[in-house]
Coordinates of C-alpha atoms and ligand atoms in Angstrom, one line a residue:
Chain A
M175 CA -128.9 144.9 60.8
P176 CA -126.2 145.0 58.0
A177 CA -126.7 141.3 57.5
E178 CA -130.4 142.1 56.6
T179 CA -129.4 144.7 54.0
K180 CA -129.5 143.3 50.5
R181 CA -126.9 145.0 48.2
I182 CA -126.7 145.1 44.4
E183 CA -124.0 146.8 42.5
V184 CA -124.0 147.8 38.9
T185 CA -121.2 149.3 36.8
L186 CA -122.0 151.1 33.6
E187 CA -120.1 152.9 30.9
T188 CA -120.6 156.6 30.3
L189 CA -123.1 156.1 27.5
L190 CA -126.6 157.5 26.8
D191 CA -127.9 154.0 26.8
S192 CA -126.8 153.6 30.3
V193 CA -129.3 156.1 31.5
S194 CA -132.4 154.0 30.6
L195 CA -130.6 150.7 31.6
A196 CA -129.9 152.1 35.0
E197 CA -133.5 153.2 35.4
D198 CA -134.9 149.8 34.3
I199 CA -132.7 147.9 36.6
C200 CA -133.7 150.3 39.4
L201 CA -137.4 149.8 38.6
R202 CA -137.0 146.0 38.8
I203 CA -135.3 146.2 42.2
A204 CA -137.8 148.8 43.5
A205 CA -140.8 146.7 42.5
S206 CA -139.4 143.6 44.1
A207 CA -138.8 145.7 47.3
G208 CA -142.5 146.4 47.4
F209 CA -142.9 149.9 46.1
D210 CA -146.1 150.7 44.2
E211 CA -146.1 151.9 40.6
D212 CA -146.0 155.5 41.5
D213 CA -143.1 155.2 43.9
C214 CA -141.3 153.1 41.4
H215 CA -141.7 155.8 38.9
K216 CA -140.3 158.4 41.2
I217 CA -137.4 156.2 42.3
G218 CA -136.6 155.2 38.7
M219 CA -136.7 158.8 37.5
S220 CA -134.4 159.9 40.4
V221 CA -131.8 157.3 39.3
R222 CA -132.2 158.4 35.7
E223 CA -131.5 162.0 36.7
G224 CA -128.5 160.9 38.8
V225 CA -127.0 158.9 36.0
I226 CA -127.6 161.7 33.5
N227 CA -125.6 164.0 35.7
A228 CA -122.8 161.5 36.1
Y229 CA -122.8 161.1 32.3
R230 CA -122.9 164.8 31.5
Y231 CA -121.2 166.7 34.4
G232 CA -119.2 164.0 36.1
H233 CA -117.7 162.3 33.0
D234 CA -118.4 164.9 30.3
S235 CA -119.5 162.0 28.1
Q236 CA -116.1 160.3 28.3
R237 CA -117.2 156.7 27.7
G238 CA -114.3 155.0 29.4
K239 CA -115.2 156.3 32.8
K240 CA -117.4 154.1 34.8
I241 CA -120.6 155.0 36.6
H242 CA -121.4 152.9 39.7
L243 CA -124.8 152.3 41.1
V244 CA -125.3 150.7 44.5
F245 CA -128.8 149.6 45.5
E246 CA -129.2 148.7 49.2
L247 CA -132.4 147.2 50.5
A248 CA -132.1 148.1 54.2
P249 CA -134.8 146.9 56.6
D250 CA -136.7 150.2 56.5
K251 CA -135.7 151.9 53.2
M252 CA -134.1 151.5 49.8
V253 CA -130.9 153.4 49.5
I254 CA -129.4 154.2 46.1
R255 CA -125.9 155.6 45.4
V256 CA -124.9 157.0 42.0
I257 CA -121.1 157.4 42.0
D258 CA -118.9 159.0 39.3
H259 CA -115.2 159.8 38.9
G260 CA -115.7 163.4 37.9
P261 CA -114.8 166.6 39.7
G262 CA -117.6 166.4 42.2
F263 CA -119.7 169.3 43.3
N264 CA -121.3 171.1 46.2
L265 CA -125.1 171.1 46.6
A266 CA -124.8 174.6 48.0
D267 CA -123.6 175.8 44.6
V268 CA -126.6 174.5 42.7
P269 CA -129.2 177.3 41.9
D270 CA -132.8 176.9 43.1
P271 CA -134.8 176.1 40.0
L272 CA -138.0 177.5 41.7
A273 CA -136.4 181.0 42.0
E274 CA -138.3 183.5 39.8
E275 CA -135.2 184.2 37.7
N276 CA -134.6 180.5 37.0
L277 CA -138.1 179.4 36.1
L278 CA -137.6 179.8 32.4
K279 CA -134.1 178.2 32.4
T280 CA -134.0 175.1 30.2
S281 CA -132.0 173.1 32.7
G282 CA -131.2 172.9 36.4
R283 CA -134.1 170.7 37.6
G284 CA -132.5 167.3 38.0
I285 CA -131.4 167.6 41.5
F286 CA -134.6 169.3 42.5
L287 CA -136.6 166.3 41.1
M288 CA -134.4 163.8 43.0
R289 CA -134.9 165.7 46.2
S290 CA -138.7 165.9 45.6
F291 CA -139.1 162.3 44.7
M292 CA -136.9 160.7 47.4
D293 CA -137.1 160.9 51.2
E294 CA -133.4 161.5 51.7
F295 CA -130.9 163.1 49.4
E296 CA -127.3 164.1 49.8
V297 CA -124.2 164.5 47.8
L298 CA -120.8 163.3 49.0
R299 CA -117.4 164.1 47.6
R300 CA -115.3 161.1 47.3
R301 CA -111.8 161.0 48.5
Q302 CA -110.5 159.8 45.2
G303 CA -112.5 162.6 43.6
G304 CA -116.0 162.3 42.1
A305 CA -119.5 162.8 43.3
E306 CA -121.5 160.3 45.3
V307 CA -125.2 161.0 45.2
V308 CA -127.0 159.2 48.0
M309 CA -130.8 159.0 48.0
A310 CA -133.2 156.9 50.0
K311 CA -136.9 156.1 50.1
Q312 CA -138.8 154.5 52.9
Y313 CA -140.8 151.4 52.1
P314 CA -144.6 151.9 51.9
A315 CA -146.3 151.1 55.2
S316 CA -148.5 148.5 53.5
R317 CA -145.6 146.4 52.4
G318 CA -144.8 144.4 55.6
A319 CA -141.4 143.9 57.2
G320 CA -138.2 143.0 55.4
P321 CA -137.1 143.6 51.9
G322 CA -138.9 141.8 49.1
R323 CA -141.7 140.5 51.4
R324 CA -144.9 139.6 49.7
S325 CA -148.2 138.5 51.1
A326 CA -148.4 134.8 51.8
N327 CA -150.7 133.0 49.5
T328 CA -151.2 129.3 49.6
K329 CA -151.0 127.4 46.4
E330 CA -149.5 130.4 44.6
E331 CA -145.9 131.4 44.4
Chain B
M203 CA -142.2 153.1 24.4
N204 CA -140.5 156.2 23.2
L205 CA -141.8 159.4 21.6
R206 CA -144.1 159.7 18.6
A207 CA -145.2 163.0 17.2
T208 CA -147.7 164.0 14.5
A209 CA -148.7 167.5 13.6
R210 CA -152.2 168.5 12.3
E211 CA -153.9 171.8 11.5
S212 CA -156.9 173.1 13.3
G213 CA -157.8 176.3 11.6
S214 CA -154.7 178.5 11.9
V215 CA -153.5 176.5 14.9
I216 CA -151.1 173.6 14.7
V217 CA -151.8 170.8 17.1
I218 CA -148.8 168.4 17.7
D219 CA -150.0 165.1 19.2
L220 CA -147.3 163.5 21.2
S221 CA -147.3 160.1 22.7
G222 CA -144.7 158.2 24.7
R223 CA -141.8 159.7 26.7
I224 CA -140.1 163.1 26.4
T225 CA -136.7 162.3 27.8
L226 CA -133.0 163.0 27.3
G227 CA -131.9 162.0 23.8
E228 CA -134.2 161.3 20.9
G229 CA -137.5 162.2 22.7
S230 CA -136.4 165.7 23.5
A231 CA -134.7 166.1 20.1
L232 CA -137.9 165.1 18.3
L233 CA -140.0 167.6 20.2
R234 CA -137.5 170.4 19.4
Q235 CA -137.5 169.4 15.7
M236 CA -141.3 169.4 15.5
I237 CA -141.5 172.9 17.0
R238 CA -138.7 174.2 14.8
E239 CA -140.2 172.8 11.7
N240 CA -143.6 174.4 12.4
L241 CA -142.1 177.7 13.2
G242 CA -140.0 177.5 10.1
K243 CA -143.2 177.1 8.1
G244 CA -144.6 180.2 9.7
H245 CA -146.9 178.4 12.1
K246 CA -146.7 180.4 15.4
K247 CA -149.8 179.1 17.1
I248 CA -148.8 175.8 18.5
I249 CA -150.6 173.4 20.9
L250 CA -148.7 170.4 22.3
N251 CA -151.2 167.6 23.0
L252 CA -149.6 165.7 25.9
G253 CA -152.6 163.4 26.5
E254 CA -150.5 160.3 25.7
V255 CA -147.3 161.5 27.3
N256 CA -146.8 159.6 30.6
Y257 CA -143.2 160.4 31.2
I258 CA -141.1 163.6 31.1
D259 CA -137.7 163.9 32.7
S260 CA -135.7 167.0 33.5
S261 CA -134.4 167.2 30.0
G262 CA -138.0 166.9 28.6
I263 CA -139.1 169.7 30.9
G264 CA -136.2 171.8 29.6
E265 CA -137.3 171.1 26.1
L266 CA -140.9 172.3 26.9
V267 CA -139.5 175.5 28.4
S268 CA -137.2 175.9 25.5
G269 CA -140.1 175.5 23.0
Y270 CA -142.1 178.0 25.0
T271 CA -139.5 180.7 25.0
T272 CA -138.5 180.1 21.3
V273 CA -142.1 180.4 20.1
T274 CA -142.8 183.3 22.3
S275 CA -139.7 185.2 21.2
Q276 CA -140.9 184.8 17.6
G277 CA -144.2 186.4 18.5
G278 CA -146.0 183.1 18.7
E279 CA -147.8 181.2 21.4
L280 CA -147.2 177.6 22.7
K281 CA -149.9 176.1 24.8
L282 CA -150.3 172.7 26.4
L283 CA -153.3 170.3 26.1
N284 CA -154.4 167.3 28.1
L285 CA -151.8 166.7 30.8
T286 CA -151.6 163.3 32.4
K287 CA -151.5 163.2 36.1
R288 CA -147.8 162.6 36.2
V289 CA -147.0 165.5 33.8
H290 CA -149.4 167.7 35.7
D291 CA -147.7 167.0 39.0
L292 CA -144.3 167.5 37.5
L293 CA -145.2 171.0 36.1
Q294 CA -146.8 171.8 39.5
I295 CA -143.8 171.0 41.6
T296 CA -141.4 172.8 39.2
K297 CA -143.8 175.8 39.3
L298 CA -144.2 175.7 35.5
F299 CA -147.9 175.1 35.7
T300 CA -148.5 178.8 36.0
V301 CA -146.0 179.6 33.3
F302 CA -147.7 177.6 30.6
D303 CA -151.2 178.0 29.3
V304 CA -152.8 174.7 30.0
Y305 CA -156.0 173.3 28.6
S306 CA -158.0 170.1 29.1
D307 CA -160.3 170.7 26.1
E308 CA -159.0 171.0 22.6
R309 CA -161.7 173.3 21.3
T310 CA -161.2 175.7 24.1
A311 CA -157.4 175.6 23.6
V312 CA -157.8 176.3 19.8
R313 CA -160.2 179.1 20.4
S314 CA -157.9 180.7 23.0
F315 CA -155.6 182.0 20.3
Q316 CA -158.6 184.0 18.8
Chain C
M240 CA -112.7 146.9 18.5
P241 CA -112.5 146.9 22.3
A242 CA -113.7 150.6 22.2
E243 CA -116.8 149.3 20.4
T244 CA -117.6 146.8 23.2
K245 CA -120.2 147.9 25.7
R246 CA -119.6 146.5 29.1
I247 CA -122.0 146.2 32.0
E248 CA -121.1 144.7 35.4
V249 CA -123.4 143.5 38.1
T250 CA -122.6 142.2 41.6
L251 CA -125.2 140.3 43.5
E252 CA -125.3 138.6 46.9
T253 CA -125.7 134.9 47.1
L254 CA -129.5 134.9 47.5
L255 CA -132.3 133.1 45.8
D256 CA -133.7 136.5 44.7
S257 CA -130.5 137.2 42.8
V258 CA -131.4 134.4 40.3
S259 CA -134.4 136.2 38.9
L260 CA -132.9 139.6 39.2
A261 CA -129.9 138.5 37.2
E262 CA -132.2 137.0 34.6
D263 CA -134.3 140.1 34.3
I264 CA -131.3 142.4 34.0
C265 CA -129.9 140.1 31.3
L266 CA -133.3 140.1 29.5
R267 CA -133.2 143.9 29.4
I268 CA -129.7 144.0 28.0
A269 CA -130.3 141.2 25.5
A270 CA -133.5 142.9 24.2
S271 CA -131.7 146.2 23.7
A272 CA -128.9 144.4 21.9
G273 CA -131.5 143.3 19.3
F274 CA -132.2 139.7 20.2
D275 CA -135.7 138.5 19.5
E276 CA -138.0 137.1 22.2
D277 CA -137.0 133.5 21.7
D278 CA -133.3 134.3 21.9
C279 CA -133.8 136.5 24.9
H280 CA -135.5 133.6 26.6
K281 CA -132.6 131.3 25.9
I282 CA -130.0 133.9 27.0
G283 CA -131.9 134.8 30.1
M284 CA -132.4 131.1 31.1
S285 CA -128.7 130.5 30.5
V286 CA -127.8 133.3 32.9
R287 CA -130.4 132.0 35.4
E288 CA -128.8 128.5 35.3
G289 CA -125.3 130.0 35.7
V290 CA -126.3 132.1 38.7
I291 CA -128.2 129.1 40.3
N292 CA -124.9 127.1 40.1
A293 CA -122.9 130.0 41.6
Y294 CA -125.4 130.2 44.3
R295 CA -125.6 126.5 45.0
Y296 CA -122.3 124.9 44.1
G297 CA -120.0 127.9 44.1
H298 CA -121.1 129.6 47.3
D299 CA -123.1 126.9 49.0
S300 CA -125.8 129.5 49.7
Q301 CA -123.4 131.6 51.7
R302 CA -125.0 135.0 51.3
G303 CA -121.9 137.1 52.0
K304 CA -120.1 135.8 48.9
K305 CA -120.6 137.9 45.8
I306 CA -121.7 136.7 42.4
H307 CA -120.4 138.8 39.5
L308 CA -122.0 139.1 36.1
V309 CA -120.3 140.8 33.2
F310 CA -122.3 141.5 30.0
E311 CA -120.2 142.5 27.0
L312 CA -121.9 143.7 23.9
A313 CA -119.1 143.0 21.4
P314 CA -119.5 144.0 17.7
D315 CA -120.7 140.5 16.7
K316 CA -122.0 138.9 19.8
M317 CA -123.1 139.2 23.4
V318 CA -120.7 137.7 25.9
I319 CA -121.8 136.9 29.4
R320 CA -119.6 135.9 32.3
V321 CA -120.9 134.5 35.6
I322 CA -118.2 134.5 38.2
D323 CA -118.2 133.1 41.7
H324 CA -115.7 132.6 44.5
G325 CA -116.2 129.0 45.1
P326 CA -114.0 125.9 44.5
G327 CA -114.4 126.0 40.7
F328 CA -114.9 122.9 38.6
N329 CA -113.9 121.1 35.5
L330 CA -116.4 120.6 32.7
A331 CA -114.9 117.2 32.0
D332 CA -116.2 116.0 35.4
V333 CA -119.8 116.9 34.6
P334 CA -121.8 113.9 33.6
D335 CA -123.8 113.9 30.4
P336 CA -127.5 114.3 31.2
L337 CA -128.5 112.6 27.9
A338 CA -126.7 109.4 28.9
E339 CA -129.3 106.6 29.4
E340 CA -128.3 106.2 33.1
N341 CA -128.8 109.9 33.8
L342 CA -132.1 110.5 32.0
L343 CA -134.1 110.0 35.2
K344 CA -131.8 112.0 37.4
T345 CA -133.5 115.0 39.0
S346 CA -130.5 117.3 38.4
G347 CA -127.6 117.8 36.1
R348 CA -129.2 119.6 33.2
G349 CA -128.1 123.2 33.9
I350 CA -124.8 123.2 32.0
F351 CA -126.3 121.2 29.2
L352 CA -129.0 123.9 28.8
M353 CA -126.5 126.7 28.8
R354 CA -124.6 124.9 26.1
S355 CA -127.6 124.2 24.0
F356 CA -129.0 127.8 24.3
M357 CA -125.7 129.7 23.7
D358 CA -123.3 129.6 20.7
E359 CA -120.2 129.5 22.9
F360 CA -119.7 128.1 26.3
E361 CA -116.7 127.5 28.5
V362 CA -115.7 127.3 32.1
L363 CA -112.5 128.9 33.4
R364 CA -110.9 128.5 36.7
R365 CA -109.9 131.8 38.3
R366 CA -106.5 132.2 39.7
Q367 CA -108.0 133.5 43.0
G368 CA -110.2 130.4 43.0
G369 CA -113.8 130.2 41.7
A370 CA -115.5 129.4 38.5
E371 CA -115.9 131.8 35.6
V372 CA -118.6 130.6 33.2
V373 CA -118.2 132.3 29.8
M374 CA -121.0 132.1 27.3
A375 CA -121.7 134.0 24.1
K376 CA -124.4 134.4 21.5
Q377 CA -124.1 135.9 18.0
Y378 CA -126.5 138.7 17.3
P379 CA -129.3 137.8 14.9
A380 CA -128.5 138.6 11.2
S381 CA -131.6 140.8 10.9
R382 CA -130.3 143.1 13.6
G383 CA -128.0 145.4 11.6
A384 CA -124.5 146.4 12.7
G385 CA -123.4 147.5 16.1
P386 CA -124.8 146.9 19.5
G387 CA -128.2 148.3 20.3
R388 CA -128.8 149.4 16.7
R389 CA -132.5 149.8 15.7
S390 CA -134.0 150.6 12.4
A391 CA -134.1 154.3 11.6
N392 CA -137.5 155.8 11.6
T393 CA -138.2 159.4 10.9
K394 CA -140.5 161.1 13.4
E395 CA -140.2 158.3 15.8
E396 CA -137.6 157.7 18.5
Chain D
M82 CA -146.0 135.6 36.9
N83 CA -145.1 132.7 39.1
L84 CA -146.8 129.3 39.5
R85 CA -150.4 128.6 40.2
A86 CA -151.8 125.1 40.6
T87 CA -155.3 123.7 41.0
A88 CA -156.3 120.1 41.1
R89 CA -159.6 118.7 39.8
E90 CA -160.9 115.2 39.4
S91 CA -161.9 113.7 36.1
G92 CA -163.3 110.3 36.9
S93 CA -160.6 108.4 38.8
V94 CA -157.9 110.7 37.4
I95 CA -156.5 113.9 39.0
V96 CA -155.8 116.7 36.6
I97 CA -153.5 119.4 38.0
D98 CA -153.8 122.6 36.0
L99 CA -150.6 124.6 36.2
S100 CA -150.0 128.1 35.0
G101 CA -146.9 130.3 35.2
R102 CA -143.3 129.3 35.7
I103 CA -141.9 126.1 37.2
T104 CA -138.5 127.3 38.4
L105 CA -136.1 127.0 41.3
G106 CA -137.7 127.9 44.6
E107 CA -141.5 128.2 45.2
G108 CA -142.5 127.1 41.7
S109 CA -140.8 123.8 42.0
A110 CA -141.8 123.4 45.6
L111 CA -145.5 124.0 44.8
L112 CA -145.4 121.3 42.1
R113 CA -143.8 118.8 44.4
Q114 CA -146.4 119.6 47.1
M115 CA -149.3 119.2 44.8
I116 CA -148.1 115.8 43.6
R117 CA -147.4 114.6 47.2
E118 CA -150.7 115.8 48.5
N119 CA -152.5 113.8 45.8
L120 CA -150.5 110.7 46.3
G121 CA -151.1 111.0 50.0
K122 CA -154.9 111.0 49.3
G123 CA -154.4 107.8 47.3
H124 CA -154.7 109.4 43.9
K125 CA -152.2 107.6 41.7
K126 CA -153.4 108.6 38.3
I127 CA -152.1 112.1 37.7
I128 CA -152.1 114.4 34.7
L129 CA -150.1 117.6 34.8
N130 CA -151.8 120.1 32.5
L131 CA -148.9 122.4 31.3
G132 CA -151.0 124.4 28.8
E133 CA -150.3 127.6 30.7
V134 CA -146.7 126.9 31.6
N135 CA -144.4 129.0 29.5
Y136 CA -141.2 128.6 31.4
I137 CA -139.4 125.6 33.1
D138 CA -135.8 125.8 34.2
S139 CA -133.5 122.9 35.0
S140 CA -134.9 122.8 38.5
G141 CA -138.4 122.6 37.2
I142 CA -137.4 119.8 34.8
G143 CA -135.9 118.0 37.8
E144 CA -139.2 118.4 39.6
L145 CA -141.1 116.9 36.7
V146 CA -138.7 113.9 36.6
S147 CA -138.9 113.6 40.4
G148 CA -142.7 113.6 40.3
Y149 CA -142.6 111.0 37.5
T150 CA -140.4 108.6 39.4
T151 CA -142.2 109.1 42.7
V152 CA -145.6 108.4 41.3
T153 CA -144.3 105.5 39.3
S154 CA -142.5 104.0 42.3
Q155 CA -145.9 104.0 44.1
G156 CA -147.5 102.1 41.3
G157 CA -149.1 105.1 39.8
E158 CA -148.8 107.0 36.6
L159 CA -147.9 110.6 35.8
K160 CA -148.7 112.0 32.4
L161 CA -148.3 115.4 30.8
L162 CA -150.9 117.4 28.9
N163 CA -150.7 120.4 26.5
L164 CA -147.1 121.3 26.2
T165 CA -146.3 124.9 25.1
K166 CA -143.7 125.1 22.3
R167 CA -141.0 126.1 24.8
V168 CA -141.7 123.2 27.2
H169 CA -142.0 120.8 24.3
D170 CA -138.6 121.9 22.9
L171 CA -137.0 121.7 26.4
L172 CA -138.2 118.1 26.9
Q173 CA -137.1 117.3 23.4
I174 CA -133.5 118.5 23.8
T175 CA -133.2 116.8 27.2
K176 CA -134.5 113.6 25.7
L177 CA -137.3 113.5 28.3
F178 CA -140.0 113.7 25.6
T179 CA -139.8 110.0 25.1
V180 CA -139.7 109.3 28.9
F181 CA -143.0 111.0 29.6
D182 CA -146.4 110.1 28.2
V183 CA -147.4 113.3 26.6
Y184 CA -150.9 114.3 25.3
S185 CA -152.4 117.2 23.6
D186 CA -156.0 116.3 24.2
E187 CA -157.4 115.9 27.7
R188 CA -160.0 113.2 27.0
T189 CA -157.4 111.0 25.3
A190 CA -155.1 111.6 28.3
V191 CA -157.8 110.7 30.8
R192 CA -158.8 107.6 28.8
S193 CA -155.2 106.4 28.5
F194 CA -155.2 105.3 32.2
Q195 CA -158.1 102.9 31.2
Ligands
ADP562 N1 -122.3 164.3 39.0 C1 -122.1 165.6 39.0 N2 -120.8 166.0 38.9 C2 -120.5 167.4 38.8 N3 -121.5 168.3 38.8 C3 -122.7 168.0 38.9 C4 -123.1 166.6 39.0 N4 -124.5 166.5 39.1 C5 -124.9 167.8 39.1 N5 -123.9 168.7 39.0 C6 -124.0 170.1 39.0 O1 -125.2 170.5 39.5 C7 -126.0 171.3 38.6 C8 -127.4 171.1 38.7 O2 -127.8 169.8 38.2 P1 -129.3 169.4 37.9 O3 -130.1 169.9 39.0 O4 -129.3 168.0 37.7 O5 -129.7 170.2 36.6 P2 -129.1 170.1 35.1 O6 -128.5 168.8 35.0 O7 -130.3 170.3 34.3 O8 -128.2 171.3 35.0 C9 -125.3 171.0 37.2 O9 -125.5 172.0 36.3 C10 -123.9 170.7 37.6 O10 -123.2 171.9 37.7
ADP563 N1 -120.3 127.4 39.8 C1 -119.9 126.1 40.1 N2 -119.0 125.8 41.0 C2 -118.7 124.5 41.3 N3 -119.3 123.5 40.7 C3 -120.2 123.7 39.8 C4 -120.6 125.0 39.4 N4 -121.5 124.9 38.4 C5 -121.7 123.6 38.2 N5 -120.9 122.9 39.0 C6 -120.8 121.4 39.0 O1 -121.3 120.9 37.8 C7 -122.4 120.0 38.0 C8 -123.5 120.1 36.9 O2 -124.1 121.3 37.0 P1 -125.5 121.5 36.2 O3 -125.3 120.9 34.9 O4 -125.9 122.9 36.3 O5 -126.6 120.6 36.9 P2 -127.2 120.7 38.4 O6 -126.9 122.0 38.9 O7 -128.6 120.3 38.2 O8 -126.4 119.6 39.2 C9 -122.9 120.4 39.4 O9 -123.5 119.3 40.0 C10 -121.6 120.8 40.1 O10 -120.9 119.7 40.6

């Protein structure tokens, strides 16, 4: 199995520009993995939210700190890791944005969105410190087996 | 690709036509500025026309909520017009769909302020 | 100066898919750095050729070996490094594809194209072994100062 | 986005209309296959219509040269039609522009085989 998993790593600086760049790279990879436009949007936005948090809470906008992204195209799903070198955090401490008293808060919806848009979501604390957000989405059923598989079509690449 | 905003008057109501993305950074900032500017001029009946907005991230949602509470706290009203499917779904899952007054017809939206 | 240089790193497996992915990521970065379509095409194709060589000559298609890309947005130019873990090579040993006897060869034009399309081109040999192709292109004069700078425009992001 | 190829006959000449990218992998492979297929059927007068080809990499150039030498070695002729600016420039800098017979008008290209 591991030999079948395609892995792409990206390292970005803690900059606002990195947010959209991370999303665009993710969109490119998700599309080639066979996700449709709507799923690509959800996956891309999840990466966006993850990188925003690394930028803001993990690194407090300190440019020199690196944000790492790992994209793994496993046989059955796409796994994405967003890793920072900040203080880390516990999911249990994150307030529920759907609670009545939080509905009119102007923040606190990033993690909720990642959870809603992806099939799997967890947050690890790295030994060296820092948060590792791991999220995964199953490939669509229509897609056929194996990452990047497209329908065969004679005379057309 | 990013956000454009233009404001126009429809009777005593200000309609802000937005198109593009309301996301962290300039998109959110532009929306905030437009709302502030109009409040500053005394316009307290504001409609955000989101018909051409196909992308809002958590920061953009925060900005909509912030706009809503700011306008409301000044005795005004902020309403939403023409949600795309994506924005509609986003407001639905975040339970904000019921918080905002949402319209799909501009005349009805304008009239709703009396 | 170094604090002004934006740096993006990408690590890819030795796969045919990595060639287009590298090119697409590069196109995204080059566009945001202010290069016009034609320059983006040239820069993207140069990365493509560099990654093809890492894939083919550096790693002999051995998937497990990693191809590294480094994009640096320096104040005056975009610098791109394509790094592999192969045997390395000397530019002096590469035949001139414009020589009469090479004109009808079916290969040998990759390095020539990178050289033609970029402003700077050199090949380093890494201490640990492997080739490091370094290429750079000056930003267009029209672009304004600083990486990623776009014209100011009120009421528009 | 990638390569499409269709062959048609114009008198005794085969015109292969290509559109997309001729690059390492399937693009180059498809071009090779089309040329081989036609040679196999005894068609030795071949025109590659590159009017819709906006991207060729070094592997694609290699495939064009390979097609040229293969056809020539079997007593045939391979000519190019309708180069886009990018492909034109590429053949120019690689000095292949003078190697290939290049046309910008299909009738003239077809007639050039006599
Ligand atoms: N990478 C991170 N490092 C440290 N804390 C984080 C990180 N990501 C999220 N958090 C914490 O989780 C909270 C909720 O994040 P989120 O749901 O994205 O909402 P928001 O970013 O709008 O506050 C943040 O306020 C922060 O305290
Ligand atoms: N990354 C690399 N590692 C080892 N050798 C290389 C590498 N890149 C290029 N070369 C050598 O340089 C030669 C010329 O490369 P290039 O100009 O790209 O043409 P082509 O790839 O078509 O042969 C190759 O044939 C190879 O011997």
